[in-house]
Amino acid sequence: MATERALPNLWHATAPAAPETGPLTGDLSTDVAIIGGGFTGLSAALHLAEKGVKATVVEARMIGFGGSGRNVGLVNAGMWVKPDDLVATLGADAGNRLLKELGDGPSLVYDLVAKHDMQCEAVRNGTLHMAVGAEGLKDIKDREAQWKKRGAPVEVLSADKTHVVSGAEGFAGALLDRRAGTIQPLAYARGLARAALAAGASIFTDTPLVAATRQGDLWKLKAGRGTIIARHVILATNAYGGLVPDAPWKAHTQELTILPYFQFATNPLPEKVAARILPERQGTWDTGLVMTSFRMDQQNRLIFGSIGRLDAIAEGTHRAFAARSLRKLFPYIGDFRFEYWWDGSIGMTTNNLPAMHLLAPNVVSVSGYNGRGIAPGTVFGRALAGHVMGDDSAIPLSETPITPDPWRTVKSAFYHAGAQAKHFVDRRF
């Protein structure tokens, strides 16, 4: 992964402090070593520790460094793939089980937030999938029908109702999913870490995994300046699996196309303006070819995101597009400035579904959340915990071999360049 520029990330500015952690410097033994301190790894650690299993998390940087600290903060139900398409891909039994597990995912997230008193701006008033034009409206009506036949509390809103609940101009309708909501994602990750530590897990930050050797039925892991002896290993690095160049078990990254996504957050808006934008504080994303999202935080900042990377060349184009978009969507917004901006990486698979891999004896991973990290990460963290405790049916996915995508680098570059080109001209007139 290329060296990143330091960018002012809103979530880092407003999240409660992380629990105190530090690098691993000695040798230890554990039941389960977990590589990655994001939603998946921390959920696994918490669920293992609550069952009395000794769990140790090693994170190359800091808690929530990857997608968990760069997320939009939408706690979505299900995957981006439509339910019928998901079932067609995985089969009726496996597909319906995954839909059930991930459909209930927001409930797991909000139950953990309440149980552990996490201060993470959690709001559960649903999400809005905003329809762009007639094709977008057709798309969300199809999604509504597919979810409703499975009993989900979803509803397509008219254009007029969409304007009322979002405060935004120009959408043909919206799909309201009452299972879902919003959260401050880094605050949630730090809350998971604090809960895992309280339950008895260990977490080491600034501790990259650099080597692994098999010793009988155990693994000896070299991590940071120490070593870990573990019976089981959970790899929970997802789109940031390339962060440590020489780390073992990186083959799964070859099946992930990296989709860059940026966000800009305004200064706190005047109360009379903020009260008109998403008054019930749902989060949104749209059906546009180059997707955009917007939501509010508890300080009345408006956060706008879209596809693209904020490198030195593209940042100006994306910043101007974000400013134009907010003025088009909310003509009454008045003067504003961007106080924070940051970007992140989304791991996309060829079928837009997550994948479970057995990478080596007693080494398991789930990756490829395709832009839906919070609820699926939490659900799969719990499932991975069950798996290493001996429940072969705990993970609602069948194990598959790693299938590298030879076009992944080209596709990622195309997404970055294509989004930049579209943002250069979009919403100028």
Coordinates of N, CA, C and O in Angstrom, one line a residue, residues 200-372:
G200 N -11.2 -9.6 29.1 CA -10.0 -10.4 29.3 C -9.2 -10.5 28.0 O -8.1 -11.2 28.1
A201 N -9.5 -9.9 26.9 CA -8.7 -10.0 25.7 C -7.4 -9.1 25.9 O -7.4 -8.2 26.7
S202 N -6.4 -9.4 25.1 CA -5.2 -8.5 25.0 C -5.2 -7.9 23.6 O -5.5 -8.5 22.6
I203 N -4.8 -6.6 23.6 CA -4.6 -5.9 22.3 C -3.3 -5.2 22.3 O -2.9 -4.5 23.2
F204 N -2.6 -5.4 21.2 CA -1.3 -4.8 21.0 C -1.3 -4.0 19.7 O -1.7 -4.5 18.7
T205 N -1.0 -2.7 19.8 CA -1.0 -1.8 18.6 C 0.5 -1.5 18.2 O 1.4 -1.9 19.0
D206 N 0.7 -1.0 17.0 CA 2.0 -0.8 16.5 C 2.8 -2.1 16.5 O 4.0 -2.1 16.8
T207 N 2.0 -3.1 16.1 CA 2.6 -4.5 16.2 C 2.3 -5.2 14.9 O 1.3 -6.0 14.9
P208 N 3.0 -5.0 13.9 CA 2.7 -5.7 12.6 C 3.1 -7.2 12.7 O 4.2 -7.5 13.2
L209 N 2.3 -8.0 12.1 CA 2.7 -9.4 11.9 C 3.7 -9.5 10.7 O 3.4 -9.1 9.6
V210 N 4.9 -10.1 11.0 CA 5.9 -10.1 9.9 C 6.3 -11.6 9.5 O 6.9 -11.7 8.5
A211 N 6.0 -12.6 10.3 CA 6.3 -13.9 10.0 C 5.5 -14.9 10.8 O 5.0 -14.6 11.8
A212 N 5.4 -16.1 10.2 CA 4.6 -17.2 10.9 C 5.2 -18.5 10.5 O 5.5 -18.8 9.3
T213 N 5.5 -19.4 11.5 CA 6.0 -20.7 11.3 C 5.1 -21.7 12.0 O 4.6 -21.4 13.1
R214 N 5.0 -22.9 11.4 CA 4.2 -24.0 12.1 C 5.1 -24.8 12.9 O 6.2 -25.3 12.5
Q215 N 4.7 -25.0 14.2 CA 5.4 -25.8 15.2 C 4.5 -26.8 15.7 O 3.7 -26.6 16.7
G216 N 4.5 -28.0 15.1 CA 3.5 -29.0 15.5 C 2.1 -28.6 15.2 O 1.8 -28.3 14.0
D217 N 1.2 -28.5 16.2 CA -0.1 -28.1 15.9 C -0.3 -26.6 16.4 O -1.5 -26.2 16.6
L218 N 0.8 -25.9 16.5 CA 0.7 -24.5 17.0 C 1.4 -23.6 15.9 O 2.1 -24.0 15.1
W219 N 1.1 -22.3 16.0 CA 1.7 -21.3 15.2 C 2.6 -20.4 16.0 O 2.2 -20.0 17.1
K220 N 3.8 -20.2 15.5 CA 4.7 -19.2 16.1 C 4.7 -18.0 15.3 O 5.1 -18.0 14.1
L221 N 4.2 -16.9 15.8 CA 4.0 -15.6 15.0 C 5.1 -14.6 15.5 O 5.2 -14.4 16.7
K222 N 5.8 -14.0 14.6 CA 6.6 -12.9 14.9 C 5.9 -11.6 14.6 O 5.5 -11.4 13.5
A223 N 5.6 -10.9 15.7 CA 4.8 -9.7 15.6 C 5.5 -8.5 16.3 O 5.7 -8.7 17.5
G224 N 5.8 -7.4 15.6 CA 6.5 -6.3 16.3 C 7.8 -6.8 16.8 O 8.6 -7.4 16.1
R225 N 8.0 -6.5 18.1 CA 9.3 -7.0 18.7 C 9.1 -8.2 19.6 O 9.9 -8.4 20.5
G226 N 8.0 -8.9 19.4 CA 7.8 -10.1 20.2 C 7.3 -11.3 19.4 O 7.3 -11.2 18.1
T227 N 7.0 -12.3 20.1 CA 6.5 -13.5 19.4 C 5.2 -14.0 20.2 O 5.0 -13.8 21.4
I228 N 4.4 -14.7 19.4 CA 3.1 -15.2 19.9 C 3.0 -16.7 19.5 O 3.2 -17.0 18.4
I229 N 2.7 -17.5 20.5 CA 2.4 -18.9 20.2 C 0.9 -19.1 20.3 O 0.3 -18.7 21.4
A230 N 0.3 -19.5 19.3 CA -1.2 -19.6 19.2 C -1.6 -20.9 18.5 O -1.0 -21.4 17.6
R231 N -2.8 -21.4 19.0 CA -3.3 -22.6 18.3 C -4.1 -22.2 17.1 O -4.1 -22.9 16.1
H232 N -4.8 -21.1 17.2 CA -5.7 -20.6 16.0 C -5.3 -19.2 15.7 O -4.8 -18.4 16.5
V233 N -5.5 -18.9 14.4 CA -5.2 -17.5 13.9 C -6.4 -17.1 13.1 O -6.9 -17.8 12.3
I234 N -6.9 -15.9 13.5 CA -8.0 -15.2 12.7 C -7.3 -14.0 12.0 O -6.7 -13.2 12.6
L235 N -7.4 -14.0 10.6 CA -6.9 -12.9 9.8 C -8.1 -12.0 9.6 O -9.0 -12.3 8.9
A236 N -8.0 -10.7 10.1 CA -9.1 -9.8 10.0 C -8.5 -8.4 9.4 O -8.7 -7.4 10.1
T237 N -7.9 -8.5 8.3 CA -7.3 -7.3 7.7 C -8.0 -6.7 6.5 O -7.9 -5.6 6.2
N238 N -8.9 -7.5 5.8 CA -9.7 -7.1 4.7 C -8.9 -6.3 3.7 O -7.9 -6.7 3.2
A239 N -9.4 -5.1 3.4 CA -8.8 -4.3 2.3 C -7.5 -3.7 2.7 O -6.8 -3.2 1.8
Y240 N -7.1 -3.8 4.0 CA -5.8 -3.3 4.4 C -4.8 -4.4 4.6 O -3.8 -4.3 5.4
G241 N -5.1 -5.6 4.0 CA -4.2 -6.7 4.1 C -2.8 -6.5 3.5 O -1.8 -7.2 3.8
G242 N -2.6 -5.4 2.7 CA -1.3 -5.1 2.1 C -0.5 -4.1 2.9 O 0.5 -3.6 2.5
L243 N -1.0 -3.7 4.1 CA -0.4 -2.7 4.9 C 1.0 -3.0 5.3 O 1.9 -2.2 5.3
V244 N 1.3 -4.3 5.6 CA 2.6 -4.8 6.0 C 3.2 -5.6 4.8 O 2.7 -6.7 4.5
P245 N 4.2 -5.0 4.1 CA 4.6 -5.6 2.9 C 5.0 -7.1 2.9 O 4.7 -7.9 2.1
D246 N 5.7 -7.5 4.0 CA 6.2 -8.9 4.1 C 5.3 -9.8 5.0 O 5.8 -10.9 5.4
A247 N 4.1 -9.4 5.3 CA 3.3 -10.2 6.2 C 2.9 -11.5 5.5 O 2.7 -11.6 4.3
P248 N 2.7 -12.6 6.3 CA 2.2 -13.8 5.7 C 0.7 -13.7 5.5 O 0.1 -12.8 5.9
W249 N 0.2 -14.7 4.7 CA -1.2 -14.9 4.4 C -1.8 -13.6 3.8 O -2.8 -13.1 4.3
K250 N -1.2 -13.2 2.7 CA -1.7 -12.0 2.0 C -2.4 -12.4 0.7 O -2.9 -11.5 0.0
A251 N -2.5 -13.6 0.4 CA -3.1 -14.0 -0.9 C -4.5 -13.5 -1.1 O -4.9 -13.3 -2.3
H252 N -5.3 -13.4 0.0 CA -6.6 -13.0 -0.2 C -6.8 -11.6 -0.8 O -7.8 -11.2 -1.4
T253 N -5.7 -10.8 -0.6 CA -5.8 -9.4 -1.1 C -5.8 -9.4 -2.6 O -6.2 -8.4 -3.2
Q254 N -5.4 -10.5 -3.3 CA -5.3 -10.6 -4.7 C -6.7 -10.8 -5.3 O -6.8 -10.7 -6.6
E255 N -7.7 -11.0 -4.5 CA -9.1 -11.1 -5.1 C -9.9 -9.9 -4.7 O -11.1 -9.8 -5.0
L256 N -9.3 -8.9 -4.1 CA -10.0 -7.6 -3.8 C -9.6 -6.5 -4.7 O -8.4 -6.1 -4.7
T257 N -10.5 -5.9 -5.3 CA -10.3 -4.6 -6.0 C -10.5 -3.5 -5.0 O -11.5 -3.5 -4.3
I258 N -9.6 -2.6 -4.9 CA -9.7 -1.5 -4.0 C -10.4 -0.4 -4.6 O -10.0 0.2 -5.6
L259 N -11.5 -0.1 -4.0 CA -12.4 1.1 -4.4 C -12.1 2.2 -3.4 O -12.4 2.1 -2.2
P260 N -11.5 3.3 -3.8 CA -11.2 4.4 -2.9 C -12.5 5.2 -2.6 O -13.3 5.4 -3.5
Y261 N -12.6 5.7 -1.4 CA -13.8 6.5 -1.1 C -13.3 7.7 -0.1 O -12.6 7.5 0.8
F262 N -13.8 8.9 -0.5 CA -13.4 10.0 0.3 C -14.6 10.6 1.0 O -15.8 10.4 0.6
Q263 N -14.3 11.5 2.0 CA -15.4 12.2 2.7 C -14.9 13.6 3.1 O -13.7 13.8 3.4
F264 N -15.8 14.6 3.0 CA -15.6 15.9 3.5 C -16.6 16.3 4.5 O -17.8 16.0 4.3
A265 N -16.2 16.9 5.6 CA -17.2 17.3 6.7 C -17.1 18.8 6.9 O -16.0 19.4 7.0
T266 N -18.3 19.4 6.9 CA -18.4 20.8 7.1 C -18.1 21.3 8.5 O -18.0 20.4 9.4
N267 N -18.0 22.6 8.7 CA -18.1 23.1 10.1 C -19.5 22.8 10.6 O -20.5 22.5 9.8
P268 N -19.7 22.9 11.9 CA -21.1 22.8 12.5 C -22.0 23.8 11.8 O -21.7 25.0 11.9
L269 N -23.1 23.3 11.3 CA -24.1 24.2 10.6 C -25.0 24.9 11.6 O -25.3 24.4 12.6
P270 N -25.5 26.1 11.2 CA -26.5 26.8 12.1 C -27.7 25.9 12.4 O -28.1 25.1 11.5
E271 N -28.2 26.0 13.5 CA -29.3 25.1 14.0 C -30.5 25.1 13.0 O -31.0 24.1 12.7
K272 N -30.8 26.3 12.5 CA -32.0 26.4 11.6 C -31.7 25.6 10.2 O -32.6 25.2 9.6
V273 N -30.4 25.6 9.8 CA -30.1 24.8 8.6 C -30.0 23.3 9.0 O -30.6 22.5 8.3
A274 N -29.3 23.0 10.0 CA -29.1 21.6 10.4 C -30.4 20.9 10.7 O -30.5 19.7 10.4
A275 N -31.4 21.6 11.2 CA -32.7 21.0 11.5 C -33.4 20.5 10.2 O -34.3 19.7 10.3
R276 N -33.1 21.1 9.1 CA -33.8 20.7 7.8 C -33.1 19.6 7.1 O -33.7 19.0 6.2
I277 N -31.8 19.3 7.4 CA -31.1 18.2 6.8 C -31.2 16.9 7.6 O -30.7 16.9 8.7
L278 N -31.8 15.9 7.1 CA -32.0 14.7 7.8 C -32.4 14.9 9.2 O -31.6 14.5 10.2
P279 N -33.6 15.5 9.5 CA -34.0 15.8 10.8 C -34.0 14.6 11.8 O -33.9 14.7 13.0
E280 N -34.2 13.4 11.2 CA -34.2 12.2 12.1 C -32.9 11.5 12.1 O -32.7 10.4 12.6
R281 N -31.9 12.1 11.4 CA -30.5 11.7 11.4 C -30.3 10.3 10.7 O -29.4 9.5 11.2
Q282 N -31.1 10.0 9.7 CA -30.7 8.8 8.9 C -29.4 9.1 8.1 O -29.0 10.2 7.9
G283 N -28.8 8.0 7.7 CA -27.6 8.2 6.8 C -28.1 7.8 5.4 O -29.1 7.1 5.2
T284 N -27.4 8.3 4.4 CA -27.9 8.1 3.0 C -26.7 7.7 2.1 O -25.6 8.0 2.3
W285 N -27.1 7.0 1.0 CA -26.2 6.8 -0.2 C -27.2 6.7 -1.4 O -28.4 6.5 -1.2
D286 N -26.7 6.9 -2.6 CA -27.6 7.0 -3.7 C -27.3 5.9 -4.7 O -26.4 5.1 -4.6
T287 N -28.1 5.9 -5.7 CA -28.0 4.9 -6.8 C -27.2 5.3 -8.0 O -27.2 4.7 -9.0
G288 N -26.5 6.5 -7.9 CA -25.8 7.0 -9.0 C -24.7 6.1 -9.4 O -24.1 5.3 -8.6
L289 N -24.3 6.2 -10.7 CA -23.2 5.4 -11.2 C -21.9 5.6 -10.4 O -21.2 4.6 -10.1
V290 N -21.6 6.8 -10.1 CA -20.5 7.1 -9.1 C -21.2 7.5 -7.8 O -21.7 8.7 -7.7
M291 N -21.3 6.6 -6.9 CA -22.1 6.8 -5.7 C -21.7 7.9 -4.9 O -20.5 8.2 -4.8
T292 N -22.6 8.6 -4.2 CA -22.3 9.6 -3.2 C -23.1 9.3 -2.0 O -24.1 8.5 -2.0
S293 N -22.7 9.8 -0.9 CA -23.4 9.7 0.4 C -23.4 11.0 1.2 O -22.6 11.8 0.9
F294 N -24.4 11.1 2.1 CA -24.3 12.2 3.0 C -25.0 11.9 4.3 O -25.9 11.0 4.3
R295 N -24.6 12.5 5.4 CA -25.2 12.2 6.7 C -24.8 13.4 7.6 O -24.0 14.2 7.2
M296 N -25.3 13.5 8.8 CA -25.0 14.5 9.8 C -24.4 13.8 11.0 O -24.6 12.6 11.2
D297 N -23.6 14.6 11.7 CA -23.1 14.0 13.0 C -23.8 14.8 14.2 O -24.6 15.7 13.9
Q298 N -23.4 14.5 15.4 CA -24.1 15.1 16.5 C -23.7 16.6 16.7 O -24.4 17.3 17.5
Q299 N -22.7 17.0 16.1 CA -22.3 18.4 16.2 C -22.8 19.2 15.0 O -22.4 20.4 14.8
N300 N -23.8 18.7 14.3 CA -24.4 19.3 13.1 C -23.5 19.6 12.0 O -23.6 20.5 11.2
R301 N -22.4 18.7 11.9 CA -21.6 18.8 10.7 C -22.3 17.9 9.6 O -22.8 16.8 9.9
L302 N -22.2 18.4 8.4 CA -22.7 17.6 7.2 C -21.5 17.0 6.6 O -20.6 17.6 6.2
I303 N -21.7 15.6 6.4 CA -20.6 14.8 5.9 C -21.0 14.3 4.5 O -22.0 13.6 4.4
F304 N -20.2 14.6 3.5 CA -20.5 14.2 2.1 C -19.3 13.3 1.6 O -18.1 13.6 1.8
G305 N -19.7 12.2 0.9 CA -18.6 11.3 0.4 C -18.9 10.8 -1.0 O -20.1 10.9 -1.4
S306 N -17.9 10.3 -1.6 CA -18.1 9.7 -2.9 C -16.8 8.9 -3.3 O -15.8 8.9 -2.5
I307 N -16.8 8.3 -4.4 CA -15.7 7.5 -4.9 C -14.5 8.4 -5.3 O -14.7 9.4 -6.0
G308 N -13.3 8.0 -4.8 CA -12.1 8.7 -5.2 C -11.1 8.8 -4.1 O -11.5 8.5 -2.9
R309 N -9.9 9.1 -4.4 CA -8.8 9.2 -3.4 C -8.4 10.6 -3.4 O -8.3 11.3 -4.4
L310 N -8.1 11.0 -2.1 CA -7.6 12.4 -1.9 C -6.1 12.5 -2.0 O -5.4 12.9 -1.1
D311 N -5.6 12.1 -3.2 CA -4.2 12.3 -3.4 C -3.9 13.8 -3.7 O -4.8 14.6 -4.0
A312 N -2.7 14.2 -3.9 CA -2.3 15.6 -4.1 C -2.9 16.1 -5.4 O -3.2 17.3 -5.5
I313 N -3.0 15.2 -6.4 CA -3.6 15.6 -7.7 C -5.1 15.7 -7.7 O -5.7 16.7 -8.2
A314 N -5.8 14.7 -7.1 CA -7.2 14.7 -7.2 C -8.0 15.4 -6.1 O -9.2 15.7 -6.3
E315 N -7.3 15.8 -5.0 CA -8.0 16.4 -3.9 C -8.8 17.6 -4.3 O -10.0 17.8 -3.9
G316 N -8.2 18.5 -5.1 CA -8.9 19.8 -5.5 C -10.2 19.5 -6.3 O -11.2 20.1 -6.1
T317 N -10.1 18.5 -7.2 CA -11.3 18.2 -8.0 C -12.4 17.7 -7.1 O -13.6 18.1 -7.2
H318 N -12.1 16.7 -6.2 CA -13.1 16.1 -5.3 C -13.7 17.2 -4.3 O -14.9 17.2 -4.0
R319 N -12.8 18.1 -3.9 CA -13.3 19.1 -2.9 C -14.3 20.0 -3.6 O -15.3 20.3 -3.0
A320 N -13.9 20.4 -4.8 CA -14.9 21.3 -5.6 C -16.2 20.6 -5.9 O -17.3 21.2 -5.8
F321 N -16.1 19.4 -6.2 CA -17.3 18.6 -6.5 C -18.2 18.5 -5.2 O -19.4 18.6 -5.3
A322 N -17.5 18.2 -4.1 CA -18.3 18.1 -2.8 C -19.0 19.4 -2.5 O -20.2 19.4 -2.1
A323 N -18.3 20.5 -2.7 CA -18.9 21.8 -2.4 C -20.1 22.1 -3.3 O -21.1 22.6 -2.9
R324 N -19.9 21.8 -4.6 CA -21.0 22.1 -5.6 C -22.2 21.2 -5.2 O -23.3 21.6 -5.3
S325 N -21.9 19.9 -4.9 CA -23.0 19.0 -4.6 C -23.8 19.4 -3.4 O -25.0 19.4 -3.4
L326 N -23.2 19.9 -2.4 CA -23.9 20.3 -1.2 C -24.8 21.6 -1.5 O -25.9 21.7 -1.0
R327 N -24.3 22.4 -2.3 CA -25.1 23.6 -2.7 C -26.3 23.2 -3.6 O -27.3 23.9 -3.5
K328 N -26.1 22.2 -4.4 CA -27.2 21.7 -5.3 C -28.2 21.0 -4.5 O -29.4 21.2 -4.6
L329 N -27.7 20.1 -3.6 CA -28.6 19.3 -2.8 C -29.4 20.2 -1.7 O -30.6 19.9 -1.5
F330 N -28.7 21.1 -1.2 CA -29.3 21.9 -0.1 C -29.1 23.4 -0.4 O -28.2 24.1 0.1
P331 N -29.9 24.0 -1.3 CA -29.8 25.4 -1.7 C -29.8 26.4 -0.6 O -29.3 27.5 -0.7
Y332 N -30.4 26.0 0.5 CA -30.5 26.9 1.7 C -29.3 26.8 2.6 O -29.3 27.4 3.7
I333 N -28.3 26.1 2.3 CA -27.2 25.8 3.2 C -26.4 27.0 3.7 O -25.9 27.1 4.8
G334 N -26.4 28.0 2.8 CA -25.6 29.2 3.2 C -24.1 29.0 3.1 O -23.6 28.0 2.5
D335 N -23.4 29.8 3.8 CA -21.9 29.7 3.8 C -21.5 28.5 4.7 O -22.0 28.2 5.7
F336 N -20.5 27.7 4.2 CA -19.9 26.7 5.0 C -18.5 26.5 4.5 O -18.0 27.0 3.5
R337 N -17.7 25.8 5.3 CA -16.3 25.4 4.9 C -16.1 23.9 5.3 O -16.8 23.4 6.2
F338 N -15.2 23.3 4.7 CA -14.8 22.0 5.1 C -13.7 22.0 6.1 O -12.6 22.6 5.9
E339 N -14.0 21.4 7.3 CA -13.1 21.4 8.4 C -12.3 20.1 8.4 O -11.2 20.0 8.9
Y340 N -12.8 19.0 7.8 CA -12.2 17.7 7.9 C -12.4 17.0 6.5 O -13.4 17.2 5.8
W341 N -11.4 16.2 6.1 CA -11.5 15.4 4.9 C -10.5 14.3 5.0 O -9.4 14.3 5.6
W342 N -10.9 13.1 4.5 CA -10.2 11.9 4.6 C -10.7 10.9 3.6 O -11.7 11.1 2.9
D343 N -9.9 9.8 3.4 CA -10.3 8.8 2.5 C -10.0 7.4 3.0 O -9.3 7.3 4.1
G344 N -10.4 6.4 2.3 CA -10.2 5.0 2.8 C -10.3 4.1 1.6 O -10.6 4.5 0.5
S345 N -10.2 2.8 1.9 CA -10.2 1.8 0.9 C -11.3 0.8 1.2 O -11.4 0.3 2.3
I346 N -12.1 0.5 0.1 CA -13.1 -0.5 0.2 C -12.7 -1.8 -0.6 O -12.2 -1.6 -1.7
G347 N -12.8 -2.9 0.0 CA -12.4 -4.2 -0.6 C -13.6 -4.8 -1.4 O -14.6 -5.2 -0.8
M348 N -13.5 -4.8 -2.7 CA -14.6 -5.3 -3.6 C -14.2 -6.7 -4.1 O -13.1 -6.8 -4.7
T349 N -15.1 -7.6 -4.1 CA -14.9 -8.9 -4.7 C -15.7 -8.9 -6.0 O -16.5 -8.1 -6.3
T350 N -15.3 -10.0 -6.9 CA -15.9 -10.0 -8.2 C -17.4 -10.2 -8.2 O -18.2 -9.8 -9.0
N351 N -18.0 -10.9 -7.1 CA -19.4 -11.1 -7.0 C -20.0 -10.2 -6.0 O -21.2 -10.4 -5.7
N352 N -19.3 -9.3 -5.5 CA -19.8 -8.3 -4.5 C -20.3 -8.9 -3.2 O -21.1 -8.4 -2.5
L353 N -19.7 -10.1 -2.9 CA -20.1 -10.8 -1.6 C -18.8 -11.1 -0.9 O -17.7 -11.3 -1.4
P354 N -18.9 -11.2 0.5 CA -17.7 -11.6 1.2 C -17.3 -13.0 1.0 O -18.1 -13.8 0.5
A355 N -16.0 -13.3 1.3 CA -15.5 -14.7 1.1 C -14.8 -15.2 2.4 O -14.1 -14.4 3.1
M356 N -15.0 -16.5 2.7 CA -14.3 -17.1 3.8 C -13.3 -18.1 3.3 O -13.5 -18.9 2.4
H357 N -12.1 -17.9 3.8 CA -10.9 -18.8 3.4 C -10.3 -19.5 4.6 O -10.1 -18.8 5.6
L358 N -9.9 -20.7 4.4 CA -9.0 -21.4 5.3 C -7.6 -21.3 4.7 O -7.3 -22.0 3.7
L359 N -6.8 -20.4 5.2 CA -5.5 -20.0 4.6 C -4.4 -21.0 4.9 O -3.4 -21.1 4.1
A360 N -4.5 -21.7 6.0 CA -3.5 -22.7 6.4 C -4.2 -23.4 7.6 O -5.3 -23.1 8.0
P361 N -3.6 -24.5 8.1 CA -4.2 -25.2 9.2 C -4.5 -24.2 10.4 O -3.6 -23.5 10.8
N362 N -5.7 -24.2 10.8 CA -6.2 -23.3 11.9 C -6.0 -21.8 11.6 O -5.9 -21.0 12.6
V363 N -5.9 -21.4 10.3 CA -5.9 -20.0 10.0 C -7.1 -19.7 9.1 O -7.2 -20.3 8.0
V364 N -7.9 -18.8 9.6 CA -9.2 -18.5 8.9 C -9.4 -17.0 8.7 O -8.9 -16.2 9.5
S365 N -10.0 -16.6 7.6 CA -10.3 -15.2 7.3 C -11.7 -15.1 6.7 O -12.2 -16.0 6.0
V366 N -12.2 -13.9 6.8 CA -13.4 -13.4 6.1 C -13.0 -12.0 5.6 O -12.6 -11.2 6.4
S367 N -13.2 -11.8 4.3 CA -12.9 -10.5 3.7 C -13.8 -10.2 2.6 O -14.6 -11.0 2.1
G368 N -13.8 -8.9 2.1 CA -14.6 -8.5 1.0 C -16.0 -8.0 1.4 O -17.0 -8.6 1.0
Y369 N -16.0 -7.0 2.2 CA -17.3 -6.5 2.7 C -18.0 -5.5 1.7 O -19.1 -5.1 1.9
N370 N -17.3 -5.1 0.7 CA -17.9 -4.4 -0.4 C -18.6 -3.1 0.0 O -19.7 -2.8 -0.4
G371 N -18.0 -2.4 1.0 CA -18.5 -1.2 1.4 C -19.5 -1.3 2.6 O -20.1 -0.2 3.0
R372 N -19.6 -2.5 3.2 CA -20.5 -2.6 4.3 C -19.8 -3.2 5.5 O -19.9 -4.4 5.8

